[in-house]
Amino acid sequence: MSYKILTLSPGSTSTKVAVFDGTEALFRLNVTHPSEELAKYDMAADQFEYRKGTILSALEGNGVRLADIDAFSGYCGAMGPTVGGIFAIDRKVCDHVLDAGVNHPAILGAPLLYAFAREVGRPAYAVNQPDTDELCDVARITGWPGVYRKSHVHCLNQKECAIRCAAELGMGYEDGNFIVAHVGGGLSVACHERGRMVDTNDVLEGAGPFAPNRCGDVPAKPVVRMAFAEGAQRKQMDGVVGKTGGLVGLLGTDDARKILARIEQGDAWAEVVYDAMAYQVSKYVAGFAAVLKGKVDGIVLTGGVSHDPRFVSYVTERVEWIAPVKVYAGDFEMDALASGAIRALDGEEPVMAFTGEPSWKGFSMDGAIADVEA
Ligand SMILES: Nc1ncnc2c1ncn2[C@@H]1O[C@H](COP(=O)(O)OP(=O)(O)O)[C@@H](O)[C@H]1O
Ligand SMILES: CCCC(=O)OP(=O)(O)O
């Protein structure tokens, strides 16, 4: 039987929505939200009605009724560390994500899908959610006692692209090592070792290369000084970490296409900033090659910015000595979500109940320092 699946990923700059009939997309939309529009909302949670309207317009515009949908499947942020796989979205998931203190639109994935699913009495699923945690122990340690690295990553697209790269190279995902850079509004570089994402930058907490709308790694001391300066505001500083840093802060937009147009017109500042993002991605990719002891089967560039030949060439020139570089521009989240829902409906993959219990709660060995955030 062929199911109709609605898939959803609320990103920082866009809402991706698609409806599938089996694995064939009936339509796919990537609605870009102007940053001036999103700036009207203080908190990501406040965008619920706005994003819901976007999705309902997409359905109406494509002649699909909610009642036609057999299952809802989405990218659901703020669930906390869990194993990978499929979770049923219920009230507990929604309460948890809205209460998690995360200010990213991905927190709306579960509440939006749950609202739609309840309206028509169908199931909703969270597939390979972005807090999926497969980190190895050494990747978690920082030099700041009590601060640990966490896994917030474009898990769904990261894994889907690594699986596609493995297939292109004639091997299984679990049989190879891959480094994937997803460069969208946020930016994750992850190290996939034989089917597990053993290391990644944390895309929400200010780590890794800077992104179109995030600051990434920064030297700690200037930030401490700023945080204690007169008039410093937590909200403004949090914003630079997750929303207004990176290209937005440096160039006033997170739209790489607009920046490329400025570079074309001779804007030298735009050029050095944009190239710096590619430079930092290259450094992360090469760093993960060391983690994998040089045994890298493939490097993948994906996400919206990987449509840009300038970005792709810059990174490729610096990392292709490590392994072949494959470019899967855009993302494959929608296909991965639809396939996950179909596996769930057919009983081919178990659907887990979300307990709210984190799969990583800190180190338990003698002398280990507790996580300040636990
Ligand atoms: N053809 C393109 N060339 C260059 N950049 C692009 C292109 N298409 C999209 N982008 C850039 O990709 C980024 C958004 O990527 P996307 O993966 O859609 O992000 P998100 O899911 O975080 O909203 C933006 O900076 C956008 O300008
Ligand atoms: C892991 C959180 C998802 C995320 O950062 O997505 P965007 O890059 O679309 O903002």
GROMACS .gro file of C-alpha atoms and ligand atoms in nm:
model
  411
    1MET     CA    1   0.000   0.000   0.000
    2SER     CA    2   0.122   0.349  -0.080
    3TYR     CA    3   0.095   0.602   0.203
    4LYS     CA    4   0.066   0.979   0.183
    5ILE     CA    5   0.322   1.134   0.416
    6LEU     CA    6   0.359   1.499   0.512
    7THR     CA    7   0.719   1.583   0.596
    8LEU     CA    8   0.840   1.897   0.770
    9SER     CA    9   1.164   2.065   0.869
   10PRO     CA   10   1.144   2.414   1.020
   11GLY     CA   11   1.493   2.563   0.964
   12SER     CA   12   1.635   2.892   1.080
   13THR     CA   13   1.589   3.059   0.742
   14SER     CA   14   1.321   2.844   0.581
   15THR     CA   15   1.034   2.600   0.622
   16LYS     CA   16   1.076   2.283   0.421
   17VAL     CA   17   0.753   2.098   0.361
   18ALA     CA   18   0.675   1.814   0.124
   19VAL     CA   19   0.403   1.559   0.067
   20PHE     CA   20   0.496   1.214  -0.056
   21ASP     CA   21   0.293   0.938  -0.211
   22GLY     CA   22   0.510   0.648  -0.104
   23THR     CA   23   0.864   0.758  -0.182
   24GLU     CA   24   0.756   0.987  -0.470
   25ALA     CA   25   0.719   1.354  -0.380
   26LEU     CA   26   0.383   1.503  -0.484
   27PHE     CA   27   0.534   1.842  -0.409
   28ARG     CA   28   0.829   1.990  -0.225
   29LEU     CA   29   0.854   2.346  -0.106
   30ASN     CA   30   1.142   2.529   0.057
   31VAL     CA   31   0.986   2.854   0.168
   32THR     CA   32   1.256   3.110   0.249
   33HIS     CA   33   1.150   3.346   0.528
   34PRO     CA   34   1.298   3.697   0.499
   35SER     CA   35   1.510   3.774   0.807
   36GLU     CA   36   1.304   4.096   0.856
   37GLU     CA   37   0.992   3.877   0.886
   38LEU     CA   38   1.148   3.637   1.138
   39ALA     CA   39   1.294   3.930   1.334
   40LYS     CA   40   0.935   4.016   1.438
   41TYR     CA   41   0.934   3.710   1.663
   42ASP     CA   42   1.123   3.734   1.985
   43MET     CA   43   1.130   3.360   2.049
   44ALA     CA   44   1.121   3.072   1.801
   45ALA     CA   45   0.815   2.932   1.982
   46ASP     CA   46   0.626   3.250   1.886
   47GLN     CA   47   0.653   3.148   1.520
   48PHE     CA   48   0.406   2.859   1.566
   49GLU     CA   49   0.110   3.023   1.392
   50TYR     CA   50   0.330   3.182   1.124
   51ARG     CA   51   0.494   2.850   1.034
   52LYS     CA   52   0.159   2.668   1.056
   53GLY     CA   53   0.014   2.920   0.809
   54THR     CA   54   0.309   2.857   0.576
   55ILE     CA   55   0.246   2.482   0.582
   56LEU     CA   56  -0.130   2.508   0.537
   57SER     CA   57  -0.083   2.747   0.241
   58ALA     CA   58   0.162   2.498   0.089
   59LEU     CA   59  -0.096   2.220   0.119
   60GLU     CA   60  -0.377   2.434  -0.019
   61GLY     CA   61  -0.162   2.557  -0.307
   62ASN     CA   62  -0.094   2.197  -0.403
   63GLY     CA   63  -0.447   2.066  -0.362
   64VAL     CA   64  -0.368   1.841  -0.063
   65ARG     CA   65  -0.604   1.819   0.237
   66LEU     CA   66  -0.481   1.728   0.587
   67ALA     CA   67  -0.738   1.447   0.581
   68ASP     CA   68  -0.549   1.289   0.287
   69ILE     CA   69  -0.236   1.236   0.498
   70ASP     CA   70  -0.161   0.892   0.649
   71ALA     CA   71   0.128   1.002   0.869
   72PHE     CA   72   0.328   1.312   0.962
   73SER     CA   73   0.705   1.300   0.989
   74GLY     CA   74   0.944   1.572   1.090
   75TYR     CA   75   1.267   1.711   1.211
   76CYS     CA   76   1.205   1.778   1.578
   77GLY     CA   77   1.455   1.984   1.774
   78ALA     CA   78   1.519   2.001   2.151
   79MET     CA   79   1.430   1.641   2.239
   80GLY     CA   80   1.765   1.607   2.418
   81PRO     CA   81   2.018   1.326   2.370
   82THR     CA   82   1.863   1.002   2.247
   83VAL     CA   83   1.964   0.708   2.033
   84GLY     CA   84   1.900   0.748   1.661
   85GLY     CA   85   1.578   0.617   1.508
   86ILE     CA   86   1.205   0.689   1.509
   87PHE     CA   87   1.004   0.828   1.801
   88ALA     CA   88   0.627   0.871   1.823
   89ILE     CA   89   0.538   1.237   1.869
   90ASP     CA   90   0.300   1.275   2.161
   91ARG     CA   91   0.209   1.538   2.420
   92LYS     CA   92   0.518   1.445   2.622
   93VAL     CA   93   0.753   1.524   2.332
   94CYS     CA   94   0.579   1.858   2.270
   95ASP     CA   95   0.593   1.965   2.636
   96HIS     CA   96   0.957   1.862   2.656
   97VAL     CA   97   1.074   2.055   2.349
   98LEU     CA   98   0.879   2.371   2.436
   99ASP     CA   99   1.026   2.363   2.785
  100ALA     CA  100   1.384   2.292   2.681
  101GLY     CA  101   1.498   2.655   2.662
  102VAL     CA  102   1.609   2.618   2.299
  103ASN     CA  103   1.542   2.918   2.077
  104HIS     CA  104   1.548   2.756   1.732
  105PRO     CA  105   1.245   2.697   1.503
  106ALA     CA  106   1.324   2.323   1.496
  107ILE     CA  107   1.148   2.311   1.836
  108LEU     CA  108   0.825   2.370   1.643
  109GLY     CA  109   0.858   2.048   1.443
  110ALA     CA  110   0.693   1.828   1.706
  111PRO     CA  111   0.415   2.070   1.816
  112LEU     CA  112   0.318   2.148   1.455
  113LEU     CA  113   0.307   1.783   1.348
  114TYR     CA  114   0.125   1.681   1.665
  115ALA     CA  115  -0.142   1.949   1.605
  116PHE     CA  116  -0.196   1.828   1.246
  117ALA     CA  117  -0.190   1.459   1.341
  118ARG     CA  118  -0.446   1.505   1.619
  119GLU     CA  119  -0.676   1.696   1.387
  120VAL     CA  120  -0.703   1.397   1.154
  121GLY     CA  121  -0.630   1.111   1.396
  122ARG     CA  122  -0.307   0.990   1.230
  123PRO     CA  123   0.040   0.920   1.374
  124ALA     CA  124   0.328   1.165   1.383
  125TYR     CA  125   0.695   1.066   1.397
  126ALA     CA  126   1.027   1.227   1.482
  127VAL     CA  127   1.301   1.065   1.271
  128ASN     CA  128   1.674   1.089   1.357
  129GLN     CA  129   1.615   1.400   1.562
  130PRO     CA  130   1.889   1.667   1.577
  131ASP     CA  131   2.000   1.590   1.935
  132THR     CA  132   2.074   1.227   1.839
  133ASP     CA  133   2.389   1.154   2.032
  134GLU     CA  134   2.655   0.910   1.907
  135LEU     CA  135   2.959   1.104   2.031
  136CYS     CA  136   3.267   0.918   2.146
  137ASP     CA  137   3.385   1.000   2.498
  138VAL     CA  138   3.690   1.207   2.403
  139ALA     CA  139   3.479   1.427   2.175
  140ARG     CA  140   3.271   1.541   2.475
  141ILE     CA  141   3.555   1.688   2.682
  142THR     CA  142   3.637   2.060   2.690
  143GLY     CA  143   3.905   2.235   2.894
  144TRP     CA  144   3.643   2.426   3.092
  145PRO     CA  145   3.559   2.208   3.395
  146GLY     CA  146   3.192   2.108   3.387
  147VAL     CA  147   3.131   2.221   3.027
  148TYR     CA  148   3.085   1.929   2.788
  149ARG     CA  149   3.033   1.921   2.414
  150LYS     CA  150   2.683   1.810   2.316
  151SER     CA  151   2.540   1.668   1.997
  152HIS     CA  152   2.317   1.919   1.816
  153VAL     CA  153   2.360   1.838   1.451
  154HIS     CA  154   2.175   1.815   1.117
  155CYS     CA  155   2.154   1.443   1.191
  156LEU     CA  156   1.891   1.351   0.934
  157ASN     CA  157   2.067   1.508   0.636
  158GLN     CA  158   2.414   1.422   0.767
  159LYS     CA  159   2.327   1.052   0.775
  160GLU     CA  160   2.127   1.053   0.453
  161CYS     CA  161   2.420   1.215   0.266
  162ALA     CA  162   2.676   0.980   0.419
  163ILE     CA  163   2.455   0.686   0.316
  164ARG     CA  164   2.431   0.825  -0.041
  165CYS     CA  165   2.807   0.885  -0.054
  166ALA     CA  166   2.872   0.530   0.066
  167ALA     CA  167   2.636   0.393  -0.203
  168GLU     CA  168   2.810   0.606  -0.470
  169LEU     CA  169   3.143   0.459  -0.359
  170GLY     CA  170   2.998   0.107  -0.368
  171MET     CA  171   3.004   0.042   0.004
  172GLY     CA  172   2.770   0.038   0.303
  173TYR     CA  173   2.741   0.333   0.545
  174GLU     CA  174   2.843   0.105   0.831
  175ASP     CA  175   3.150  -0.014   0.640
  176GLY     CA  176   3.314   0.323   0.579
  177ASN     CA  177   3.427   0.655   0.725
  178PHE     CA  178   3.283   0.985   0.603
  179ILE     CA  179   3.313   1.353   0.686
  180VAL     CA  180   3.002   1.554   0.606
  181ALA     CA  181   2.973   1.934   0.606
  182HIS     CA  182   2.613   2.058   0.607
  183VAL     CA  183   2.617   2.430   0.530
  184GLY     CA  184   2.270   2.579   0.563
  185GLY     CA  185   2.157   2.861   0.796
  186GLY     CA  186   2.342   2.661   1.064
  187LEU     CA  187   2.654   2.463   0.985
  188SER     CA  188   2.754   2.118   1.107
  189VAL     CA  189   3.065   1.922   1.021
  190ALA     CA  190   3.041   1.566   1.150
  191CYS     CA  191   3.271   1.269   1.153
  192HIS     CA  192   3.095   0.942   1.068
  193GLU     CA  193   3.292   0.635   1.169
  194ARG     CA  194   3.140   0.307   1.054
  195GLY     CA  195   2.779   0.420   1.091
  196ARG     CA  196   2.812   0.644   1.396
  197MET     CA  197   2.852   1.023   1.419
  198VAL     CA  198   3.140   1.006   1.666
  199ASP     CA  199   3.217   1.379   1.659
  200THR     CA  200   3.052   1.699   1.544
  201ASN     CA  201   3.050   2.067   1.625
  202ASP     CA  202   2.746   2.172   1.826
  203VAL     CA  203   2.543   2.384   1.586
  204LEU     CA  204   2.333   2.548   1.858
  205GLU     CA  205   2.577   2.630   2.137
  206GLY     CA  206   2.841   2.833   1.953
  207ALA     CA  207   3.088   2.579   1.820
  208GLY     CA  208   3.249   2.490   1.490
  209PRO     CA  209   3.293   2.706   1.182
  210PHE     CA  210   3.083   3.022   1.187
  211ALA     CA  211   2.762   2.981   0.992
  212PRO     CA  212   2.533   3.206   0.788
  213ASN     CA  213   2.347   3.291   1.112
  214ARG     CA  214   2.567   3.164   1.397
  215CYS     CA  215   2.896   3.274   1.551
  216GLY     CA  216   3.064   2.932   1.578
  217ASP     CA  217   3.393   2.901   1.773
  218VAL     CA  218   3.519   3.228   1.922
  219PRO     CA  219   3.800   3.305   2.167
  220ALA     CA  220   3.645   3.285   2.515
  221LYS     CA  221   3.800   3.585   2.690
  222PRO     CA  222   3.660   3.867   2.476
  223VAL     CA  223   3.317   3.710   2.514
  224VAL     CA  224   3.355   3.692   2.895
  225ARG     CA  225   3.460   4.059   2.896
  226MET     CA  226   3.160   4.154   2.680
  227ALA     CA  227   2.922   3.955   2.899
  228PHE     CA  228   3.032   4.153   3.205
  229ALA     CA  229   3.051   4.494   3.036
  230GLU     CA  230   2.802   4.759   3.141
  231GLY     CA  231   2.477   4.732   2.949
  232ALA     CA  232   2.548   4.377   2.828
  233GLN     CA  233   2.228   4.191   2.754
  234ARG     CA  234   2.201   3.816   2.769
  235LYS     CA  235   1.937   3.800   2.500
  236GLN     CA  236   2.149   3.997   2.256
  237MET     CA  237   2.453   3.779   2.324
  238ASP     CA  238   2.253   3.454   2.300
  239GLY     CA  239   2.126   3.588   1.969
  240VAL     CA  240   2.479   3.612   1.826
  241VAL     CA  241   2.534   3.245   1.913
  242GLY     CA  242   2.223   3.112   1.743
  243LYS     CA  243   2.060   3.368   1.519
  244THR     CA  244   2.239   3.694   1.448
  245GLY     CA  245   2.607   3.595   1.441
  246GLY     CA  246   2.808   3.466   1.144
  247LEU     CA  247   2.725   3.614   0.805
  248VAL     CA  248   2.422   3.799   0.948
  249GLY     CA  249   2.634   3.983   1.203
  250LEU     CA  250   2.928   4.042   0.972
  251LEU     CA  251   2.746   4.123   0.647
  252GLY     CA  252   2.384   4.191   0.747
  253THR     CA  253   2.231   3.886   0.576
  254ASP     CA  254   2.242   3.508   0.598
  255ASP     CA  255   2.148   3.476   0.233
  256ALA     CA  256   2.463   3.351   0.059
  257ARG     CA  257   2.311   3.441  -0.279
  258LYS     CA  258   2.296   3.811  -0.185
  259ILE     CA  259   2.653   3.797  -0.057
  260LEU     CA  260   2.773   3.638  -0.380
  261ALA     CA  261   2.610   3.922  -0.572
  262ARG     CA  262   2.799   4.173  -0.355
  263ILE     CA  263   3.128   3.991  -0.414
  264GLU     CA  264   3.055   4.001  -0.784
  265GLN     CA  265   3.019   4.380  -0.754
  266GLY     CA  266   3.363   4.410  -0.590
  267ASP     CA  267   3.274   4.411  -0.217
  268ALA     CA  268   3.613   4.305  -0.070
  269TRP     CA  269   3.484   4.274   0.292
  270ALA     CA  270   3.205   4.043   0.180
  271GLU     CA  271   3.464   3.837  -0.006
  272VAL     CA  272   3.699   3.789   0.288
  273VAL     CA  273   3.413   3.706   0.527
  274TYR     CA  274   3.246   3.459   0.292
  275ASP     CA  275   3.576   3.288   0.213
  276ALA     CA  276   3.653   3.270   0.587
  277MET     CA  277   3.346   3.049   0.634
  278ALA     CA  278   3.478   2.809   0.368
  279TYR     CA  279   3.827   2.828   0.523
  280GLN     CA  280   3.687   2.724   0.862
  281VAL     CA  281   3.486   2.438   0.710
  282SER     CA  282   3.807   2.312   0.544
  283LYS     CA  283   3.992   2.319   0.878
  284TYR     CA  284   3.717   2.118   1.050
  285VAL     CA  285   3.706   1.860   0.771
  286ALA     CA  286   4.084   1.813   0.787
  287GLY     CA  287   4.069   1.792   1.166
  288PHE     CA  288   3.822   1.505   1.147
  289ALA     CA  289   4.053   1.329   0.901
  290ALA     CA  290   4.300   1.310   1.191
  291VAL     CA  291   4.027   1.165   1.416
  292LEU     CA  292   3.978   0.894   1.153
  293LYS     CA  293   4.358   0.837   1.133
  294GLY     CA  294   4.344   0.942   0.770
  295LYS     CA  295   4.114   0.652   0.677
  296VAL     CA  296   3.844   0.861   0.511
  297ASP     CA  297   3.636   0.712   0.231
  298GLY     CA  298   3.445   1.022   0.130
  299ILE     CA  299   3.390   1.388   0.211
  300VAL     CA  300   3.045   1.536   0.149
  301LEU     CA  301   2.941   1.898   0.104
  302THR     CA  302   2.568   1.952   0.147
  303GLY     CA  303   2.314   2.215   0.263
  304GLY     CA  304   2.195   2.522   0.070
  305VAL     CA  305   2.536   2.695   0.047
  306SER     CA  306   2.680   2.389  -0.129
  307HIS     CA  307   2.486   2.506  -0.437
  308ASP     CA  308   2.754   2.773  -0.469
  309PRO     CA  309   3.048   2.672  -0.693
  310ARG     CA  310   3.276   2.930  -0.527
  311PHE     CA  311   3.222   2.775  -0.182
  312VAL     CA  312   3.255   2.422  -0.316
  313SER     CA  313   3.582   2.498  -0.502
  314TYR     CA  314   3.733   2.674  -0.201
  315VAL     CA  315   3.675   2.375   0.028
  316THR     CA  316   3.747   2.109  -0.234
  317GLU     CA  317   4.090   2.255  -0.316
  318ARG     CA  318   4.186   2.229   0.050
  319VAL     CA  319   4.050   1.882   0.138
  320GLU     CA  320   4.043   1.669  -0.177
  321TRP     CA  321   4.387   1.531  -0.090
  322ILE     CA  322   4.215   1.349   0.197
  323ALA     CA  323   3.937   1.170   0.010
  324PRO     CA  324   3.700   1.222  -0.286
  325VAL     CA  325   3.464   1.516  -0.236
  326LYS     CA  326   3.097   1.458  -0.326
  327VAL     CA  327   2.855   1.749  -0.344
  328TYR     CA  328   2.489   1.689  -0.259
  329ALA     CA  329   2.366   2.049  -0.262
  330GLY     CA  330   2.049   2.128  -0.069
  331ASP     CA  331   1.932   1.853   0.157
  332PHE     CA  332   1.756   1.519   0.155
  333GLU     CA  333   1.574   1.556   0.482
  334MET     CA  334   1.230   1.526   0.327
  335ASP     CA  335   1.306   1.195   0.154
  336ALA     CA  336   1.464   1.058   0.471
  337LEU     CA  337   1.159   1.163   0.675
  338ALA     CA  338   0.916   1.003   0.429
  339SER     CA  339   1.114   0.679   0.418
  340GLY     CA  340   1.127   0.672   0.799
  341ALA     CA  341   0.749   0.715   0.827
  342ILE     CA  342   0.691   0.438   0.573
  343ARG     CA  343   0.919   0.201   0.767
  344ALA     CA  344   0.726   0.289   1.082
  345LEU     CA  345   0.383   0.235   0.923
  346ASP     CA  346   0.494  -0.097   0.771
  347GLY     CA  347   0.642  -0.212   1.103
  348GLU     CA  348   0.989  -0.244   0.948
  349GLU     CA  349   1.148  -0.021   1.211
  350PRO     CA  350   1.040   0.006   1.574
  351VAL     CA  351   0.873   0.328   1.685
  352MET     CA  352   1.012   0.427   2.022
  353ALA     CA  353   0.821   0.601   2.299
  354PHE     CA  354   0.995   0.917   2.417
  355THR     CA  355   1.072   0.901   2.789
  356GLY     CA  356   1.245   1.236   2.829
  357GLU     CA  357   1.536   1.049   2.994
  358PRO     CA  358   1.861   1.167   2.826
  359SER     CA  359   2.076   0.892   2.675
  360TRP     CA  360   2.392   1.074   2.799
  361LYS     CA  361   2.391   1.215   3.151
  362GLY     CA  362   2.757   1.277   3.217
  363PHE     CA  363   3.062   1.065   3.293
  364SER     CA  364   3.034   0.813   3.574
  365MET     CA  365   3.400   0.728   3.641
  366ASP     CA  366   3.565   0.828   3.971
  367GLY     CA  367   3.680   1.189   3.967
  368ALA     CA  368   3.468   1.287   3.669
  369ILE     CA  369   3.337   1.642   3.695
  370ALA     CA  370   2.960   1.676   3.674
  371ASP     CA  371   2.802   1.847   3.375
  372VAL     CA  372   2.707   2.202   3.480
  373GLU     CA  373   2.392   2.172   3.269
  374ALA     CA  374   2.273   1.831   3.393
  375LIG     N1  375   2.188   2.852  -0.528
  375LIG     C1  376   2.246   2.892  -0.415
  375LIG     N2  377   2.371   2.945  -0.414
  375LIG     C2  378   2.429   2.986  -0.301
  375LIG     N3  379   2.370   2.979  -0.180
  375LIG     C3  380   2.246   2.926  -0.174
  375LIG     C4  381   2.177   2.880  -0.289
  375LIG     N4  382   2.055   2.834  -0.249
  375LIG     C5  383   2.050   2.852  -0.115
  375LIG     N5  384   2.163   2.907  -0.070
  375LIG     C6  385   2.198   2.946   0.067
  375LIG     O1  386   2.180   2.836   0.155
  375LIG     C7  387   2.149   2.888   0.286
  375LIG     C8  388   2.024   2.818   0.336
  375LIG     O2  389   2.046   2.680   0.330
  375LIG     P1  390   1.934   2.579   0.381
  375LIG     O3  391   2.000   2.444   0.379
  375LIG     O4  392   1.809   2.598   0.302
  375LIG     O5  393   1.917   2.635   0.528
  375LIG     P2  394   1.813   2.614   0.647
  375LIG     O6  395   1.759   2.475   0.633
  375LIG     O7  396   1.901   2.634   0.766
  375LIG     O8  397   1.710   2.720   0.639
  375LIG     C9  398   2.128   3.037   0.271
  375LIG     O9  399   2.247   3.105   0.306
  375LIG    C10  400   2.103   3.051   0.121
  375LIG    O10  401   2.135   3.179   0.074
  376LIG     C1  402   2.046   2.099   1.476
  376LIG     C2  403   1.949   2.211   1.467
  376LIG     C3  404   1.899   2.231   1.328
  376LIG     C4  405   1.956   2.353   1.264
  376LIG     O1  406   2.045   2.421   1.314
  376LIG     O2  407   1.900   2.381   1.145
  376LIG     P1  408   1.926   2.510   1.051
  376LIG     O3  409   2.066   2.504   1.004
  376LIG     O4  410   1.826   2.488   0.944
  376LIG     O5  411   1.899   2.631   1.131
   0.00000   0.00000   0.00000
